[in-house]
Amino acid sequence: MAARWQQSFVSSLAFLLVALGGAAAEEWKQQRYQTDGFQVEFSGPVDVHEQQLDDATKSRIVRSTTYVQDGGNDYAYIAIAMLVKDNVNFAAAVKAVRDSCKSITTDEPIDVPQGLGRELKGTNCGADAAWRLDGHYFSKGRWFYQVFTFVKMNGTDADNASAHHFVQSFKLIPN
């Protein structure tokens, strides 16, 4: 009888430890950026940087703000909102992203009311070709949005799932 109780206790303890381990998983929190017209979920601290624009850039861009959750050497979750003076050159912007990866695994349009959208996924991205890209790119009026992640190529399925969650959580809102 005691052996069965101990076995049951050990099994329950093991289950509890696994369950508690899951409780320490990422906690996603929706962030709303009304001025820039979007909301997105981050799972950690976010650094917000308004880009300093030189005079040549100011002739084309009103402002650009970058939102980053920096995972050090393992990942980065990034959202960029850019307001341009005239029209967004959507094709050129998407081409620049495509060119940053050695292999594009997904390149599909995304339905955006009154705008353009594109989903891109790639491997061997960045100058050192060490990153996996998961991203969505949007143009609406004079706004251009980029929401994307870089995860190390040797990252786990959980890393890639978290990155995808971040990208999928991005929503345009009225600003």
mmCIF file of C-alpha atoms in Angstrom:
data_model
loop_
_atom_site.group_PDB
_atom_site.id
_atom_site.type_symbol
_atom_site.label_atom_id
_atom_site.label_comp_id
_atom_site.label_asym_id
_atom_site.label_seq_id
_atom_site.Cartn_x
_atom_site.Cartn_y
_atom_site.Cartn_z
ATOM 1 C CA MET A 1 0.000 0.000 0.000
ATOM 2 C CA ALA A 2 2.762 2.473 0.886
ATOM 3 C CA ALA A 3 4.581 1.734 -2.388
ATOM 4 C CA ARG A 4 1.462 2.573 -4.398
ATOM 5 C CA TRP A 5 0.990 5.840 -2.470
ATOM 6 C CA GLN A 6 4.625 6.796 -3.049
ATOM 7 C CA GLN A 7 4.358 5.955 -6.735
ATOM 8 C CA SER A 8 1.163 8.017 -7.000
ATOM 9 C CA PHE A 9 2.804 10.908 -5.124
ATOM 10 C CA VAL A 10 5.876 10.827 -7.383
ATOM 11 C CA SER A 11 3.647 10.738 -10.482
ATOM 12 C CA SER A 12 1.595 13.667 -9.158
ATOM 13 C CA LEU A 13 4.732 15.605 -8.324
ATOM 14 C CA ALA A 14 6.149 14.982 -11.783
ATOM 15 C CA PHE A 15 2.864 16.162 -13.339
ATOM 16 C CA LEU A 16 2.875 19.276 -11.152
ATOM 17 C CA LEU A 17 6.460 20.121 -12.116
ATOM 18 C CA VAL A 18 5.627 19.767 -15.801
ATOM 19 C CA ALA A 19 2.531 21.928 -15.350
ATOM 20 C CA LEU A 20 4.471 24.571 -13.444
ATOM 21 C CA GLY A 21 7.140 24.495 -16.109
ATOM 22 C CA GLY A 22 4.444 25.447 -18.615
ATOM 23 C CA ALA A 23 3.332 28.290 -16.363
ATOM 24 C CA ALA A 24 6.733 29.884 -16.808
ATOM 25 C CA ALA A 25 6.199 29.971 -20.592
ATOM 26 C CA GLU A 26 5.863 33.231 -22.437
ATOM 27 C CA GLU A 27 3.082 35.519 -21.380
ATOM 28 C CA TRP A 28 1.881 37.575 -24.311
ATOM 29 C CA LYS A 29 0.647 41.105 -23.629
ATOM 30 C CA GLN A 30 -1.146 43.198 -26.190
ATOM 31 C CA GLN A 31 0.448 46.574 -26.800
ATOM 32 C CA ARG A 32 -1.568 49.265 -28.567
ATOM 33 C CA TYR A 33 0.195 52.074 -30.418
ATOM 34 C CA GLN A 34 -2.644 54.407 -31.377
ATOM 35 C CA THR A 35 -0.438 57.106 -32.920
ATOM 36 C CA ASP A 36 1.159 54.591 -35.284
ATOM 37 C CA GLY A 37 -2.109 52.751 -35.999
ATOM 38 C CA PHE A 38 -1.411 49.215 -34.824
ATOM 39 C CA GLN A 39 -1.495 46.747 -31.983
ATOM 40 C CA VAL A 40 0.689 43.701 -31.415
ATOM 41 C CA GLU A 41 1.496 41.223 -28.667
ATOM 42 C CA PHE A 42 4.958 41.115 -27.109
ATOM 43 C CA SER A 43 6.116 38.518 -24.587
ATOM 44 C CA GLY A 44 8.731 40.694 -22.890
ATOM 45 C CA PRO A 45 10.094 44.225 -22.521
ATOM 46 C CA VAL A 46 9.794 46.437 -25.608
ATOM 47 C CA ASP A 47 12.272 49.118 -26.629
ATOM 48 C CA VAL A 48 10.667 51.930 -28.637
ATOM 49 C CA HIS A 49 12.940 54.011 -30.858
ATOM 50 C CA GLU A 50 11.842 56.954 -32.959
ATOM 51 C CA GLN A 51 14.314 56.974 -35.813
ATOM 52 C CA GLN A 52 16.460 60.039 -36.253
ATOM 53 C CA LEU A 53 16.118 61.069 -39.894
ATOM 54 C CA ASP A 54 18.724 62.982 -41.865
ATOM 55 C CA ASP A 55 17.636 65.787 -44.192
ATOM 56 C CA ALA A 56 17.642 63.588 -47.304
ATOM 57 C CA THR A 57 15.439 61.012 -45.600
ATOM 58 C CA LYS A 58 13.113 63.714 -44.248
ATOM 59 C CA SER A 59 12.325 64.633 -47.848
ATOM 60 C CA ARG A 60 10.614 61.214 -48.203
ATOM 61 C CA ILE A 61 9.674 60.104 -44.677
ATOM 62 C CA VAL A 62 7.666 62.021 -42.064
ATOM 63 C CA ARG A 63 8.597 59.673 -39.240
ATOM 64 C CA SER A 64 9.538 56.085 -38.457
ATOM 65 C CA THR A 65 9.297 54.256 -35.151
ATOM 66 C CA THR A 66 10.761 50.847 -34.316
ATOM 67 C CA TYR A 67 9.465 48.558 -31.560
ATOM 68 C CA VAL A 68 11.840 45.750 -30.546
ATOM 69 C CA GLN A 69 11.789 42.845 -28.129
ATOM 70 C CA ASP A 70 15.440 41.805 -28.100
ATOM 71 C CA GLY A 71 16.103 38.147 -27.337
ATOM 72 C CA GLY A 72 19.870 38.592 -27.438
ATOM 73 C CA ASN A 73 21.615 36.078 -29.650
ATOM 74 C CA ASP A 74 18.494 33.919 -30.076
ATOM 75 C CA TYR A 75 15.733 36.095 -31.535
ATOM 76 C CA ALA A 76 14.317 39.556 -32.154
ATOM 77 C CA TYR A 77 10.647 40.542 -32.508
ATOM 78 C CA ILE A 78 10.357 43.796 -34.459
ATOM 79 C CA ALA A 79 7.552 46.091 -35.580
ATOM 80 C CA ILE A 80 8.214 49.218 -37.615
ATOM 81 C CA ALA A 81 5.675 51.920 -38.467
ATOM 82 C CA MET A 82 6.699 54.446 -41.094
ATOM 83 C CA LEU A 83 4.718 57.429 -42.338
ATOM 84 C CA VAL A 84 5.889 58.615 -45.750
ATOM 85 C CA LYS A 85 5.282 61.960 -47.439
ATOM 86 C CA ASP A 86 4.006 60.648 -50.759
ATOM 87 C CA ASN A 87 3.431 57.017 -51.719
ATOM 88 C CA VAL A 88 4.850 53.821 -50.276
ATOM 89 C CA ASN A 89 7.012 51.923 -52.763
ATOM 90 C CA PHE A 90 5.661 48.597 -51.515
ATOM 91 C CA ALA A 91 7.327 46.444 -54.172
ATOM 92 C CA ALA A 92 10.789 47.886 -53.482
ATOM 93 C CA ALA A 93 10.378 47.488 -49.713
ATOM 94 C CA VAL A 94 9.333 43.848 -50.031
ATOM 95 C CA LYS A 95 12.172 43.183 -52.500
ATOM 96 C CA ALA A 96 14.697 44.510 -49.959
ATOM 97 C CA VAL A 97 13.366 42.040 -47.389
ATOM 98 C CA ARG A 98 13.433 39.182 -49.911
ATOM 99 C CA ASP A 99 17.026 40.036 -50.810
ATOM 100 C CA SER A 100 18.103 39.727 -47.157
ATOM 101 C CA CYS A 101 17.437 35.942 -47.221
ATOM 102 C CA LYS A 102 19.172 33.273 -49.255
ATOM 103 C CA SER A 103 15.970 31.232 -49.436
ATOM 104 C CA ILE A 104 12.339 32.426 -49.385
ATOM 105 C CA THR A 105 9.967 29.674 -48.254
ATOM 106 C CA THR A 106 6.734 31.712 -48.292
ATOM 107 C CA ASP A 107 5.830 34.750 -50.373
ATOM 108 C CA GLU A 108 2.072 35.314 -50.437
ATOM 109 C CA PRO A 109 -0.306 38.272 -50.525
ATOM 110 C CA ILE A 110 -2.276 39.152 -47.389
ATOM 111 C CA ASP A 111 -5.720 40.730 -47.622
ATOM 112 C CA VAL A 112 -5.603 44.279 -46.227
ATOM 113 C CA PRO A 113 -8.706 46.464 -46.593
ATOM 114 C CA GLN A 114 -7.747 49.536 -48.620
ATOM 115 C CA GLY A 115 -4.081 48.535 -48.724
ATOM 116 C CA LEU A 116 -1.468 45.976 -49.614
ATOM 117 C CA GLY A 117 -0.072 43.113 -47.564
ATOM 118 C CA ARG A 118 2.545 40.428 -48.015
ATOM 119 C CA GLU A 119 3.716 37.482 -45.948
ATOM 120 C CA LEU A 120 7.349 36.479 -46.274
ATOM 121 C CA LYS A 121 9.198 33.643 -44.612
ATOM 122 C CA GLY A 122 12.801 32.835 -45.303
ATOM 123 C CA THR A 123 15.864 31.005 -44.133
ATOM 124 C CA ASN A 124 19.542 31.863 -44.056
ATOM 125 C CA CYS A 125 18.741 35.551 -43.588
ATOM 126 C CA GLY A 126 20.907 38.466 -42.522
ATOM 127 C CA ALA A 127 24.521 39.275 -43.269
ATOM 128 C CA ASP A 128 25.686 36.078 -41.562
ATOM 129 C CA ALA A 129 22.822 33.941 -43.004
ATOM 130 C CA ALA A 130 22.154 32.640 -39.478
ATOM 131 C CA TRP A 131 18.507 33.677 -39.106
ATOM 132 C CA ARG A 132 15.019 32.468 -39.970
ATOM 133 C CA LEU A 133 12.582 35.244 -41.004
ATOM 134 C CA ASP A 134 8.834 35.289 -40.349
ATOM 135 C CA GLY A 135 7.206 38.548 -41.403
ATOM 136 C CA HIS A 136 4.204 40.499 -42.604
ATOM 137 C CA TYR A 137 4.445 43.760 -44.506
ATOM 138 C CA PHE A 138 1.576 46.217 -44.956
ATOM 139 C CA SER A 139 0.923 49.425 -46.826
ATOM 140 C CA LYS A 140 -2.145 51.495 -46.093
ATOM 141 C CA GLY A 141 -2.392 55.048 -47.335
ATOM 142 C CA ARG A 142 0.903 56.749 -46.551
ATOM 143 C CA TRP A 143 1.792 54.196 -43.848
ATOM 144 C CA PHE A 144 4.175 51.281 -44.287
ATOM 145 C CA TYR A 145 4.306 48.614 -41.575
ATOM 146 C CA GLN A 146 6.747 45.794 -41.047
ATOM 147 C CA VAL A 147 6.243 43.151 -38.384
ATOM 148 C CA PHE A 148 8.825 40.424 -38.437
ATOM 149 C CA THR A 149 11.012 38.154 -36.398
ATOM 150 C CA PHE A 150 14.500 36.805 -36.682
ATOM 151 C CA VAL A 151 15.095 33.486 -34.917
ATOM 152 C CA LYS A 152 18.399 31.631 -35.018
ATOM 153 C CA MET A 153 18.390 28.933 -37.696
ATOM 154 C CA ASN A 154 19.093 26.314 -35.013
ATOM 155 C CA GLY A 155 16.112 27.505 -32.932
ATOM 156 C CA THR A 156 13.497 25.080 -31.664
ATOM 157 C CA ASP A 157 9.966 24.554 -32.948
ATOM 158 C CA ALA A 158 8.781 26.444 -29.840
ATOM 159 C CA ASP A 159 11.002 29.401 -30.819
ATOM 160 C CA ASN A 160 9.508 29.401 -34.306
ATOM 161 C CA ALA A 161 5.951 29.050 -32.944
ATOM 162 C CA SER A 162 6.482 32.037 -30.628
ATOM 163 C CA ALA A 163 7.861 34.085 -33.495
ATOM 164 C CA HIS A 164 4.853 33.203 -35.626
ATOM 165 C CA HIS A 165 2.494 34.127 -32.763
ATOM 166 C CA PHE A 166 4.081 37.579 -32.588
ATOM 167 C CA VAL A 167 3.693 38.174 -36.326
ATOM 168 C CA GLN A 168 0.093 36.887 -36.381
ATOM 169 C CA SER A 169 -0.888 39.114 -33.436
ATOM 170 C CA PHE A 170 -0.229 42.316 -35.421
ATOM 171 C CA LYS A 171 -3.405 44.246 -36.311
ATOM 172 C CA LEU A 172 -3.939 47.606 -37.969
ATOM 173 C CA ILE A 173 -6.179 49.977 -35.986
ATOM 174 C CA PRO A 174 -7.552 53.427 -36.822
ATOM 175 C CA ASN A 175 -5.108 56.200 -35.967
#
